[in-house]
Coordinates of C-alpha atoms and ligand atoms in Angstrom, one line a residue:
Chain A
X1 CA -173.5 124.0 129.9
X2 CA -170.3 124.7 127.7
X3 CA -169.9 123.0 124.4
X4 CA -167.0 124.5 122.4
X5 CA -165.5 123.5 118.8
X6 CA -162.0 123.8 117.4
X7 CA -161.7 126.8 119.8
X8 CA -158.4 128.4 118.7
X9 CA -156.6 131.9 119.7
X10 CA -153.2 132.8 118.3
X11 CA -151.8 135.9 119.9
X12 CA -149.4 138.5 118.0
X13 CA -146.4 139.1 119.8
X14 CA -143.2 140.6 119.2
X15 CA -141.4 137.2 119.0
X16 CA -143.8 135.8 116.3
X17 CA -147.3 134.5 116.4
X18 CA -148.1 132.8 119.8
X19 CA -150.9 129.9 119.3
X20 CA -151.6 129.7 122.9
X21 CA -155.1 127.4 122.3
X22 CA -155.3 125.6 118.9
X23 CA -158.5 123.7 118.5
X24 CA -160.2 123.1 121.8
X25 CA -163.4 120.6 122.0
X26 CA -165.2 120.7 125.1
X27 CA -168.7 119.4 126.6
X28 CA -169.3 120.5 129.8
X29 CA -172.8 119.2 131.2
X30 CA -174.7 121.3 133.8
X31 CA -173.9 120.4 137.2
X32 CA -170.5 119.3 136.3
X33 CA -167.3 119.9 138.1
X34 CA -164.6 120.1 135.5
X35 CA -160.9 120.3 136.2
X36 CA -158.6 121.6 133.7
X37 CA -155.1 120.4 134.3
X38 CA -151.8 121.2 132.5
X39 CA -148.3 123.3 132.7
X40 CA -147.6 126.5 132.6
X41 CA -148.3 128.3 129.5
X42 CA -150.5 125.3 128.4
X43 CA -153.0 127.4 127.4
X44 CA -155.5 127.2 130.5
X45 CA -156.2 130.9 131.3
X46 CA -156.4 131.6 127.7
X47 CA -159.1 128.9 127.1
X48 CA -161.1 130.6 130.1
X49 CA -160.7 134.0 128.5
X50 CA -162.1 132.6 125.7
X51 CA -164.8 131.3 127.2
X52 CA -165.7 134.0 129.3
X53 CA -165.9 137.0 126.3
X54 CA -162.9 138.7 127.5
X55 CA -161.0 137.4 124.1
X56 CA -162.3 136.5 120.9
X57 CA -161.5 133.2 119.5
X58 CA -159.2 133.5 116.2
X59 CA -161.3 130.3 114.9
X60 CA -163.9 128.1 116.3
X61 CA -167.2 128.3 118.2
X62 CA -168.7 127.8 121.2
X63 CA -171.9 128.4 123.3
X64 CA -171.8 128.7 127.2
X65 CA -175.1 128.4 129.2
X66 CA -176.8 128.6 125.5
X67 CA -175.6 131.6 124.3
X68 CA -173.2 132.1 121.7
X69 CA -170.0 133.6 122.3
X70 CA -169.6 135.8 119.5
X71 CA -173.1 136.8 118.9
X72 CA -174.6 136.8 122.6
X73 CA -171.8 137.7 124.3
X74 CA -173.6 139.8 127.0
X75 CA -176.0 136.7 127.4
X76 CA -173.0 134.6 128.2
X77 CA -171.8 137.2 131.0
X78 CA -175.2 137.3 132.6
X79 CA -174.9 133.6 133.2
X80 CA -171.5 133.2 134.4
X81 CA -168.9 134.0 137.3
X82 CA -165.3 134.5 136.8
X83 CA -162.3 134.6 138.9
X84 CA -159.0 135.3 137.1
X85 CA -155.7 133.7 137.9
X86 CA -154.4 137.0 139.0
X87 CA -157.5 138.3 140.9
X88 CA -159.0 141.6 140.3
X89 CA -159.8 143.7 143.2
X90 CA -158.4 147.9 143.5
X91 CA -156.1 148.0 146.3
X92 CA -157.7 151.4 147.2
X93 CA -161.4 150.6 147.2
X94 CA -163.3 149.0 150.5
X95 CA -164.0 145.4 150.2
X96 CA -167.7 146.4 150.8
X97 CA -167.4 148.7 147.6
X98 CA -166.2 146.2 145.7
X99 CA -168.6 143.5 146.9
X100 CA -171.6 146.1 146.0
X101 CA -170.4 147.4 142.6
X102 CA -170.2 143.7 141.6
X103 CA -173.5 142.7 142.8
X104 CA -175.0 145.5 141.7
X105 CA -173.4 145.1 137.9
X106 CA -175.3 141.8 137.8
X107 CA -178.6 143.5 138.6
X108 CA -178.9 142.5 142.3
X109 CA -180.6 144.9 144.3
X110 CA -178.6 146.8 147.0
X111 CA -180.1 144.9 150.0
X112 CA -179.7 141.4 148.0
X113 CA -176.1 142.6 147.4
X114 CA -175.2 143.1 150.9
X115 CA -177.0 139.7 152.2
X116 CA -175.4 137.6 149.4
X117 CA -172.2 139.2 150.4
X118 CA -172.2 138.7 154.0
X119 CA -173.4 135.1 153.5
X120 CA -170.8 134.3 150.9
X121 CA -168.0 136.5 153.5
X122 CA -168.8 134.1 156.6
X123 CA -168.9 130.8 154.4
X124 CA -165.8 132.1 152.8
X125 CA -163.9 132.8 156.3
X126 CA -163.8 136.8 155.4
X127 CA -166.4 138.3 157.4
X128 CA -165.9 141.4 159.1
X129 CA -163.5 142.9 157.1
X130 CA -165.8 144.4 154.8
X131 CA -165.0 148.2 155.9
X132 CA -161.1 147.2 155.0
X133 CA -159.4 148.5 152.4
X134 CA -158.4 145.7 149.7
X135 CA -154.7 147.0 150.2
X136 CA -154.7 145.8 153.9
X137 CA -155.9 142.4 153.1
X138 CA -153.7 139.2 153.4
X139 CA -153.1 137.7 149.9
X140 CA -155.4 134.8 151.3
X141 CA -158.1 137.0 152.1
X142 CA -157.7 138.9 148.8
X143 CA -158.3 135.5 146.8
X144 CA -161.2 134.5 149.2
X145 CA -162.7 138.3 148.1
X146 CA -162.1 137.0 144.5
X147 CA -163.9 134.0 144.8
X148 CA -166.8 135.8 146.6
X149 CA -166.8 138.3 144.0
X150 CA -167.1 135.8 141.2
X151 CA -170.1 133.7 143.1
X152 CA -171.8 137.2 144.2
X153 CA -174.6 136.9 141.7
X154 CA -175.2 133.1 142.3
X155 CA -174.3 132.2 138.4
X156 CA -175.1 128.8 137.3
X157 CA -171.9 128.2 135.7
X158 CA -168.3 129.6 137.4
X159 CA -165.0 129.8 135.8
X160 CA -162.2 129.4 138.8
X161 CA -158.7 130.3 137.3
X162 CA -156.5 128.5 140.0
X163 CA -158.8 129.6 142.8
X164 CA -156.5 127.9 145.8
X165 CA -153.3 129.5 145.0
X166 CA -152.3 130.8 147.8
X167 CA -154.7 129.7 150.2
X168 CA -153.1 127.7 153.3
X169 CA -154.6 124.0 153.5
X170 CA -157.4 124.9 155.7
X171 CA -159.1 127.6 153.5
X172 CA -158.4 125.2 150.3
X173 CA -160.3 122.5 152.0
X174 CA -162.7 124.8 153.1
X175 CA -163.4 126.0 149.5
X176 CA -163.6 122.7 148.2
X177 CA -166.1 121.9 150.4
X178 CA -168.3 125.2 149.8
X179 CA -167.6 124.2 146.0
X180 CA -169.0 120.8 146.6
X181 CA -171.8 122.5 148.5
X182 CA -173.0 125.0 145.8
X183 CA -172.9 122.2 143.4
X184 CA -175.0 119.9 145.5
X185 CA -177.6 122.7 146.6
X186 CA -178.0 124.9 143.6
X187 CA -176.4 122.5 140.7
X188 CA -173.6 124.8 140.3
X189 CA -171.5 124.0 137.3
X190 CA -167.7 124.5 138.2
X191 CA -164.7 124.5 135.4
X192 CA -161.8 125.1 137.2
X193 CA -158.2 125.4 136.3
X194 CA -155.6 123.7 138.5
X195 CA -151.9 122.8 139.3
X196 CA -152.6 120.8 142.6
X197 CA -153.1 117.5 141.5
X198 CA -154.6 116.4 144.4
X199 CA -157.4 119.0 144.2
X200 CA -158.5 117.7 141.0
X201 CA -158.3 114.1 142.2
X202 CA -160.4 115.3 145.1
X203 CA -162.8 117.5 143.8
X204 CA -163.3 117.2 139.8
X205 CA -165.8 114.5 138.4
X206 CA -163.6 115.2 135.2
X207 CA -160.3 116.4 134.2
X208 CA -159.3 117.8 130.8
X209 CA -155.6 117.6 130.5
X210 CA -154.1 120.4 128.4
X211 CA -150.6 121.1 126.8
X212 CA -149.7 123.0 124.1
X213 CA -152.9 124.6 123.6
X214 CA -154.5 121.3 122.9
X215 CA -156.6 118.7 125.0
X216 CA -154.1 115.5 125.3
X217 CA -156.6 113.4 127.6
X218 CA -160.1 113.7 129.4
X219 CA -161.4 111.3 132.0
X220 CA -162.1 111.0 135.4
X221 CA -159.2 111.1 138.0
X222 CA -159.4 107.5 138.4
X223 CA -159.8 106.9 134.6
X224 CA -156.7 108.6 133.8
X225 CA -155.3 107.2 136.2
X226 CA -155.5 103.5 135.1
X227 CA -155.5 104.4 131.4
X228 CA -152.2 106.0 131.4
X229 CA -149.6 104.3 133.0
X230 CA -151.3 101.3 135.1
X231 CA -150.3 100.6 138.2
X232 CA -147.1 99.9 139.6
X233 CA -146.4 96.6 140.8
X234 CA -143.3 95.7 142.8
X235 CA -142.9 91.7 144.0
X236 CA -140.2 90.6 146.4
X237 CA -139.2 87.1 146.2
X238 CA -136.6 84.6 147.2
X239 CA -133.1 84.8 145.3
X240 CA -132.6 83.0 142.7
X241 CA -136.3 82.7 141.3
X242 CA -136.2 86.3 140.3
X243 CA -136.0 85.3 136.3
X244 CA -138.8 82.7 136.5
X245 CA -141.0 85.3 138.4
X246 CA -140.3 88.3 135.9
X247 CA -141.1 85.5 133.1
X248 CA -144.6 84.9 135.0
X249 CA -145.0 88.7 135.7
X250 CA -144.6 89.7 132.0
X251 CA -147.0 87.0 130.9
X252 CA -150.3 89.0 132.9
X253 CA -152.3 90.6 130.6
X254 CA -151.4 94.3 129.7
X255 CA -148.0 93.9 131.8
X256 CA -145.1 96.2 130.5
X257 CA -142.2 97.8 131.6
X258 CA -140.7 94.7 133.7
X259 CA -138.0 95.7 135.0
X260 CA -136.0 93.2 138.2
X261 CA -133.5 93.8 140.7
X262 CA -131.9 91.5 143.1
X263 CA -134.7 90.0 144.3
X264 CA -137.4 92.3 143.3
X265 CA -139.5 92.6 140.0
X266 CA -141.4 95.6 139.2
X267 CA -143.7 96.3 136.3
X268 CA -146.8 98.2 135.3
X269 CA -150.3 96.5 134.7
X270 CA -153.5 98.8 133.8
X271 CA -155.3 97.5 137.1
X272 CA -153.0 96.2 140.0
X273 CA -156.1 95.0 142.0
X274 CA -157.3 93.0 139.4
X275 CA -153.8 91.5 138.4
X276 CA -152.7 90.3 141.6
X277 CA -154.9 87.2 142.5
X278 CA -153.6 86.0 139.2
X279 CA -150.1 86.6 140.1
X280 CA -150.4 84.9 143.1
X281 CA -151.7 82.1 142.0
X282 CA -149.2 81.5 139.3
X283 CA -146.3 82.4 141.4
X284 CA -147.9 79.6 143.8
X285 CA -148.3 77.1 141.4
X286 CA -144.3 77.5 140.1
X287 CA -143.6 76.8 143.2
X288 CA -142.0 80.5 143.8
X289 CA -141.9 81.8 147.6
X290 CA -143.4 85.3 147.8
X291 CA -142.2 87.7 150.2
X292 CA -144.0 91.0 149.7
X293 CA -146.2 92.3 147.3
X294 CA -146.9 96.0 147.1
X295 CA -149.6 98.0 144.6
X296 CA -149.2 101.8 143.8
X297 CA -152.0 103.7 141.9
X298 CA -150.5 106.1 139.8
X299 CA -150.9 109.8 140.8
X300 CA -152.0 112.6 138.2
X301 CA -148.6 113.4 138.3
X302 CA -147.6 110.3 136.8
X303 CA -150.5 110.7 134.4
X304 CA -149.1 114.1 133.5
X305 CA -145.6 113.0 133.0
X306 CA -146.4 110.4 130.6
X307 CA -149.0 112.6 128.8
X308 CA -146.8 115.7 128.5
X309 CA -143.5 114.7 129.3
X310 CA -143.3 117.4 131.6
X311 CA -144.0 117.4 135.4
X312 CA -145.9 120.1 137.3
X313 CA -143.9 122.9 139.2
X314 CA -142.7 121.0 142.1
X315 CA -143.4 123.8 144.5
X316 CA -146.7 123.9 143.5
X317 CA -147.6 120.0 144.1
X318 CA -147.9 119.8 147.7
X319 CA -149.1 116.4 148.9
X320 CA -149.2 115.0 145.3
X321 CA -147.0 112.1 144.3
Chain B
X1 CA -177.2 152.6 132.0
X2 CA -177.6 155.4 133.8
X3 CA -177.5 153.3 137.0
X4 CA -174.2 151.5 136.0
X5 CA -172.5 154.8 135.1
X6 CA -173.4 156.2 139.0
X7 CA -172.0 152.9 140.2
X8 CA -168.6 153.6 138.3
X9 CA -169.1 157.1 139.2
X10 CA -169.5 156.4 143.1
X11 CA -167.1 153.9 143.6
X12 CA -163.7 156.3 141.9
X13 CA -165.5 159.6 143.9
X14 CA -165.3 157.5 147.4
X15 CA -161.6 156.9 146.6
X16 CA -160.7 160.4 145.8
X17 CA -162.8 161.5 149.0
X18 CA -160.8 159.3 150.9
X19 CA -157.4 161.0 149.6
X20 CA -158.5 164.8 149.3
X21 CA -155.3 165.7 148.7
X22 CA -155.9 165.6 144.9
X23 CA -157.9 168.9 145.2
X24 CA -154.5 170.5 146.4
X25 CA -152.0 168.7 144.2
X26 CA -153.9 169.3 141.1
X27 CA -154.2 173.3 142.3
X28 CA -150.9 174.1 143.2
X29 CA -149.6 174.7 139.7
X30 CA -152.3 177.4 138.8
X31 CA -152.3 178.8 142.1
X32 CA -148.5 179.4 141.9
X33 CA -149.2 181.0 138.6
X34 CA -151.9 182.9 139.9
X35 CA -149.8 184.6 142.8
X36 CA -146.2 184.5 141.0
X37 CA -147.0 185.5 137.5
X38 CA -150.6 187.4 137.8
X39 CA -149.1 190.5 139.1
X40 CA -146.2 190.7 136.3
X41 CA -149.2 190.3 134.2
X42 CA -151.2 193.3 135.0
X43 CA -148.2 195.6 134.5
X44 CA -147.6 193.9 131.2
X45 CA -151.2 194.0 130.0
X46 CA -151.6 197.7 130.8
X47 CA -148.4 198.7 129.2
X48 CA -148.2 196.5 126.2
X49 CA -150.6 197.2 123.0
X50 CA -152.0 194.1 121.6
X51 CA -153.6 192.4 123.9
X52 CA -157.6 191.6 123.9
X53 CA -160.0 193.3 125.8
X54 CA -160.3 192.7 129.6
X55 CA -158.0 193.1 132.7
X56 CA -154.9 190.7 133.6
X57 CA -157.1 188.6 135.8
X58 CA -159.8 188.2 133.1
X59 CA -157.0 187.2 130.7
X60 CA -155.2 184.9 133.1
X61 CA -157.6 183.2 135.0
X62 CA -159.5 181.2 132.0
X63 CA -155.7 180.2 130.6
X64 CA -155.3 178.9 134.0
X65 CA -158.3 177.0 133.8
X66 CA -157.4 175.6 130.6
X67 CA -153.8 174.5 132.3
X68 CA -155.8 172.9 135.3
X69 CA -158.0 170.9 133.1
X70 CA -154.9 169.6 130.9
X71 CA -153.1 168.5 133.9
X72 CA -156.0 167.0 135.7
X73 CA -157.7 165.2 132.9
X74 CA -155.0 164.0 130.7
X75 CA -153.5 161.9 133.4
X76 CA -156.8 160.1 134.0
X77 CA -155.5 157.5 132.0
X78 CA -152.9 156.2 134.9
X79 CA -155.8 155.0 136.8
X80 CA -157.2 152.8 134.2
X81 CA -153.2 151.2 133.8
X82 CA -153.4 150.1 136.9
X83 CA -157.2 149.1 137.0
X84 CA -155.4 146.7 133.9
X85 CA -152.4 145.6 135.8
X86 CA -154.4 144.6 138.7
X87 CA -157.2 142.9 136.6
X88 CA -160.0 145.6 137.8
X89 CA -161.1 146.0 134.4
X90 CA -161.2 142.3 133.2
X91 CA -163.0 141.4 136.2
X92 CA -165.6 144.5 135.8
X93 CA -165.5 143.4 131.7
X94 CA -166.9 140.3 132.7
X95 CA -170.1 141.5 134.1
X96 CA -173.2 142.2 132.0
X97 CA -172.4 145.8 132.7
X98 CA -172.1 148.0 129.4
X99 CA -168.5 148.9 128.5
X100 CA -169.1 152.2 127.8
X101 CA -170.6 152.8 131.3
X102 CA -167.2 151.8 132.5
X103 CA -166.0 154.4 130.4
X104 CA -168.4 157.0 131.1
X105 CA -168.5 157.0 135.0
X106 CA -165.0 157.4 135.2
X107 CA -165.2 160.9 132.9
X108 CA -168.0 161.6 135.2
X109 CA -165.8 161.6 138.0
X110 CA -163.0 163.0 136.6
X111 CA -164.7 165.9 135.2
X112 CA -166.7 166.8 138.5
X113 CA -163.4 166.5 140.5
X114 CA -162.1 168.9 137.8
X115 CA -165.1 171.2 138.3
X116 CA -164.7 171.5 142.1
X117 CA -160.8 172.9 141.3
X118 CA -161.8 175.2 138.9
X119 CA -164.5 176.8 141.3
X120 CA -162.1 177.0 144.1
X121 CA -159.6 178.4 141.4
X122 CA -162.0 181.2 140.5
X123 CA -162.9 181.8 144.3
X124 CA -159.5 182.9 145.0
X125 CA -158.9 185.1 142.0
X126 CA -161.9 186.9 142.8
X127 CA -161.2 186.8 146.2
X128 CA -157.8 187.6 146.5
X129 CA -156.9 189.3 143.4
X130 CA -160.1 191.1 142.5
X131 CA -161.0 189.7 139.0
X132 CA -164.3 190.9 137.8
X133 CA -166.3 188.4 135.7
X134 CA -170.2 188.4 135.4
X135 CA -171.9 185.0 137.1
X136 CA -173.4 184.0 134.0
X137 CA -169.9 184.1 132.2
X138 CA -168.5 182.3 134.7
X139 CA -170.9 179.5 134.6
X140 CA -170.5 179.3 130.8
X141 CA -166.8 179.3 131.4
X142 CA -167.4 176.3 133.7
X143 CA -169.8 174.6 131.2
X144 CA -167.0 175.0 128.7
X145 CA -164.0 173.7 131.5
X146 CA -166.3 170.5 132.0
X147 CA -166.3 169.8 128.2
X148 CA -162.6 170.1 127.9
X149 CA -162.5 167.8 131.2
X150 CA -164.5 165.2 129.2
X151 CA -162.7 165.5 126.1
X152 CA -159.1 165.3 127.7
X153 CA -160.1 162.3 130.1
X154 CA -161.7 160.2 127.4
X155 CA -158.9 160.9 125.2
X156 CA -156.6 159.9 128.0
X157 CA -158.7 156.5 128.6
X158 CA -158.7 155.8 124.8
X159 CA -155.0 156.6 124.7
X160 CA -154.0 154.5 127.7
X161 CA -155.9 151.4 126.7
X162 CA -154.1 151.7 123.2
X163 CA -150.7 151.8 124.5
X164 CA -151.0 149.7 127.4
X165 CA -147.8 150.7 129.0
X166 CA -146.8 152.9 131.7
X167 CA -143.8 154.1 130.1
X168 CA -144.8 154.9 126.9
X169 CA -148.0 156.3 128.1
X170 CA -146.5 159.4 129.6
X171 CA -143.8 160.3 127.3
X172 CA -146.6 160.2 124.7
X173 CA -148.6 162.4 127.1
X174 CA -145.7 165.0 127.5
X175 CA -144.8 165.3 124.1
X176 CA -148.3 166.3 123.0
X177 CA -149.4 168.5 126.2
X178 CA -146.8 170.6 125.9
X179 CA -146.8 171.9 122.3
X180 CA -150.8 172.0 123.0
X181 CA -150.3 174.1 125.9
X182 CA -148.1 176.6 124.3
X183 CA -149.9 177.1 121.2
X184 CA -153.4 177.4 123.2
X185 CA -151.9 180.6 124.3
X186 CA -152.8 180.5 128.0
X187 CA -150.6 182.9 129.9
X188 CA -150.1 185.4 126.9
X189 CA -153.0 185.1 124.6
X190 CA -151.7 184.2 120.6
X191 CA -153.2 187.3 119.0
X192 CA -152.3 188.9 115.4
X193 CA -150.6 191.4 117.2
X194 CA -148.8 189.8 120.0
X195 CA -147.6 186.5 117.7
X196 CA -146.0 186.2 114.5
X197 CA -147.7 185.4 111.7
X198 CA -146.5 181.6 111.3
X199 CA -147.5 181.2 115.1
X200 CA -150.7 182.9 115.1
X201 CA -151.6 180.3 112.0
X202 CA -150.1 177.0 113.5
X203 CA -152.3 178.3 117.0
X204 CA -155.7 178.7 114.8
X205 CA -154.8 174.8 114.1
X206 CA -155.0 174.1 117.6
X207 CA -158.6 173.6 118.5
X208 CA -158.1 174.6 122.4
X209 CA -156.8 177.9 120.9
X210 CA -160.1 178.5 119.8
X211 CA -162.0 177.1 123.1
X212 CA -159.5 179.3 124.8
X213 CA -161.0 182.7 123.0
X214 CA -164.3 181.9 123.9
X215 CA -163.4 181.4 127.5
X216 CA -162.1 185.1 127.9
X217 CA -165.0 186.6 126.1
X218 CA -167.3 185.0 129.0
X219 CA -165.3 186.4 131.5
X220 CA -165.5 189.6 129.8
X221 CA -169.2 189.6 129.6
X222 CA -169.3 189.3 125.6
X223 CA -171.8 186.7 124.8
X224 CA -171.8 187.6 120.8
X225 CA -171.9 184.7 118.0
X226 CA -168.5 186.5 117.0
X227 CA -166.8 185.8 120.3
X228 CA -168.4 182.2 121.2
X229 CA -169.7 180.7 118.2
X230 CA -166.0 179.1 116.8
X231 CA -164.9 178.0 120.3
X232 CA -168.0 176.5 121.2
X233 CA -168.7 174.6 117.8
X234 CA -164.9 173.4 117.9
X235 CA -165.3 172.2 121.9
X236 CA -168.4 170.5 120.7
X237 CA -166.9 168.4 118.2
X238 CA -163.8 167.3 119.5
X239 CA -165.5 166.4 122.6
X240 CA -167.8 164.3 120.4
X241 CA -164.8 162.9 118.7
X242 CA -162.9 161.8 121.8
X243 CA -166.0 160.2 123.1
X244 CA -166.5 158.4 120.1
X245 CA -162.6 157.2 119.8
X246 CA -163.0 156.1 123.3
X247 CA -165.9 154.3 122.7
X248 CA -164.6 152.5 120.2
X249 CA -161.6 151.6 122.1
X250 CA -163.7 150.6 125.3
X251 CA -165.4 148.2 123.2
X252 CA -162.5 146.5 121.3
X253 CA -161.6 143.1 122.7
X254 CA -159.1 142.7 124.6
X255 CA -159.2 146.4 126.1
Ligands
LIG401 N1 -151.9 138.6 125.5 C1 -150.9 137.8 125.1 N2 -149.8 138.1 124.5 C2 -148.9 137.0 123.9 N3 -148.9 135.8 124.1 C3 -149.9 135.4 125.2 C4 -150.7 136.5 126.0 N4 -151.5 135.4 126.8 C5 -151.0 134.4 127.0 N5 -150.2 134.1 125.7 C6 -149.1 133.0 125.7 O1 -149.9 132.2 125.3 C7 -149.7 130.8 126.2 C8 -150.6 130.2 127.3 O2 -151.1 131.1 128.0 P1 -151.9 130.9 129.3 O3 -152.1 132.2 130.2 O4 -153.2 130.5 128.6 O5 -151.1 129.6 130.2 P2 -151.8 128.8 131.1 O6 -152.0 127.5 131.0 O7 -152.8 129.5 132.1 O8 -150.4 129.0 131.9 P3 -150.2 129.0 134.0 O9 -150.4 127.6 134.4 O10 -148.9 129.5 134.1 O11 -151.6 129.9 134.2 C9 -148.4 131.0 126.8 O12 -147.3 130.8 125.9 C10 -148.6 132.4 126.9 O13 -147.3 133.5 126.8
LIG402 MG1 -152.9 130.7 133.7

């Protein structure tokens, strides 16, 4: 659905050139739900604007829905929906007017636009607002209108730039469900950016981590988590047996970052669940008395920190960690 | 494409119709001139040699129509700057709609709005001040007003999109519009008899001065080649030129 090679974009600005995206390779299969994760200024929005024909790449090429970005931008536009990070509804227009022009620009008939608009509005919980001015909508209602506009023409591929920012937990869950349903029923391909780690975790088949304009990791949420830092294991043993136990833990395959406390040992292994039986057996063989064991799967936040040396804005990471 | 232009036109018209105050706001200036300056003009015209033919109202009303167009259409770009900040323009630019439609729909809206105001202004001049002008002449003049409106609003959009700043845009506009307005001679015509030679020469460089002359001729009912040709040719040329400029600006990426 998307195939990008060496996509790069440099902005000229007063303070000198800004290399917002530096050579991104992407492959997204039809029906895939891909998440784009990265800290502020990583280049997520710029990549989306490149892929939606709003910006021309400085170098590199890409095809979206089989159409080349440079030679057939209209072909690309016909197939995609785009919901920008900052939205894009006119305050002085009525909701109904926004829906209508959007649908009709995509070639839908007036009746089809009204029908689809009503279905989306009720699905996204903004039914009954058709006659209101956009100016009078709440932030979350406006966000859901943005999303409805991006989906009005039933595109095969939709780009969502931080779609759930500003939505309450219920609306977020509701939107996730809607996205999953669209994918299941119509094979919709979704490419979304997010700061919410739980969102990437819950929604995405595959996560691309971008930092500083380059993709630094890609995989399923679980793959990323197991590949990067591994699970953290903490073992509590009887005092005096700590050095022995630490030795045993350090000899487990892939164990690293072994640290000890008064009667605890902490370390990381690629897979905590498979390392545990072996650890227990070894401790038992050496006659070490085990008091408790805890295994923590790393969160995407850990992944993030390890990969980029930065964490995501705390305010935007509810329920993570 | 006509369908897209129509959709854009209707969208903007709906907003305008919800706030009909624009008709009044745009008309305040010219009406003030008509009421507070017109009577003065009547005396001056009859007592000063060197004015073109026609009475004061035939000279002043076309001038005020140009003023109306300048202030109405030249500031159209502000609405585009707003759409740029709110992301509306980007949203519409991702649809398959032609970018030219986004421009022309707006221009059409601005022009219709201007024509409504122009008709009201002419009616006021006729009813209250006894302006005498042939219907055909008025129709011809309104056509020119429409073309001026198209030119100025297209130029305004191109400029707004080029500057992309709510500070520099009005600054540039005022610094251009005041000399243009003065060199058009909207109140007192710039003729060889009334103006010093250098000022007259300078005004010849301003396309709107030629258009102005043609508009005054239409109000006098003079439809000769001599009176209309230069102004019409100049007008059509600048309209074509600004449409081309605005089109290339709208087609540029990042616009
Ligand atoms: N039009 C522009 N001119 C100059 N620099 C720009 C422009 N647009 C983006 N940038 C810069 O490019 C970099 C990437 O920006 P981008 O908006 O793609 O980040 P992002 O990953 O979407 O961040 P966020 O999570 O904050 O939305 C930033 O350093 C930004 O300042
Ligand atoms: Mg962004």
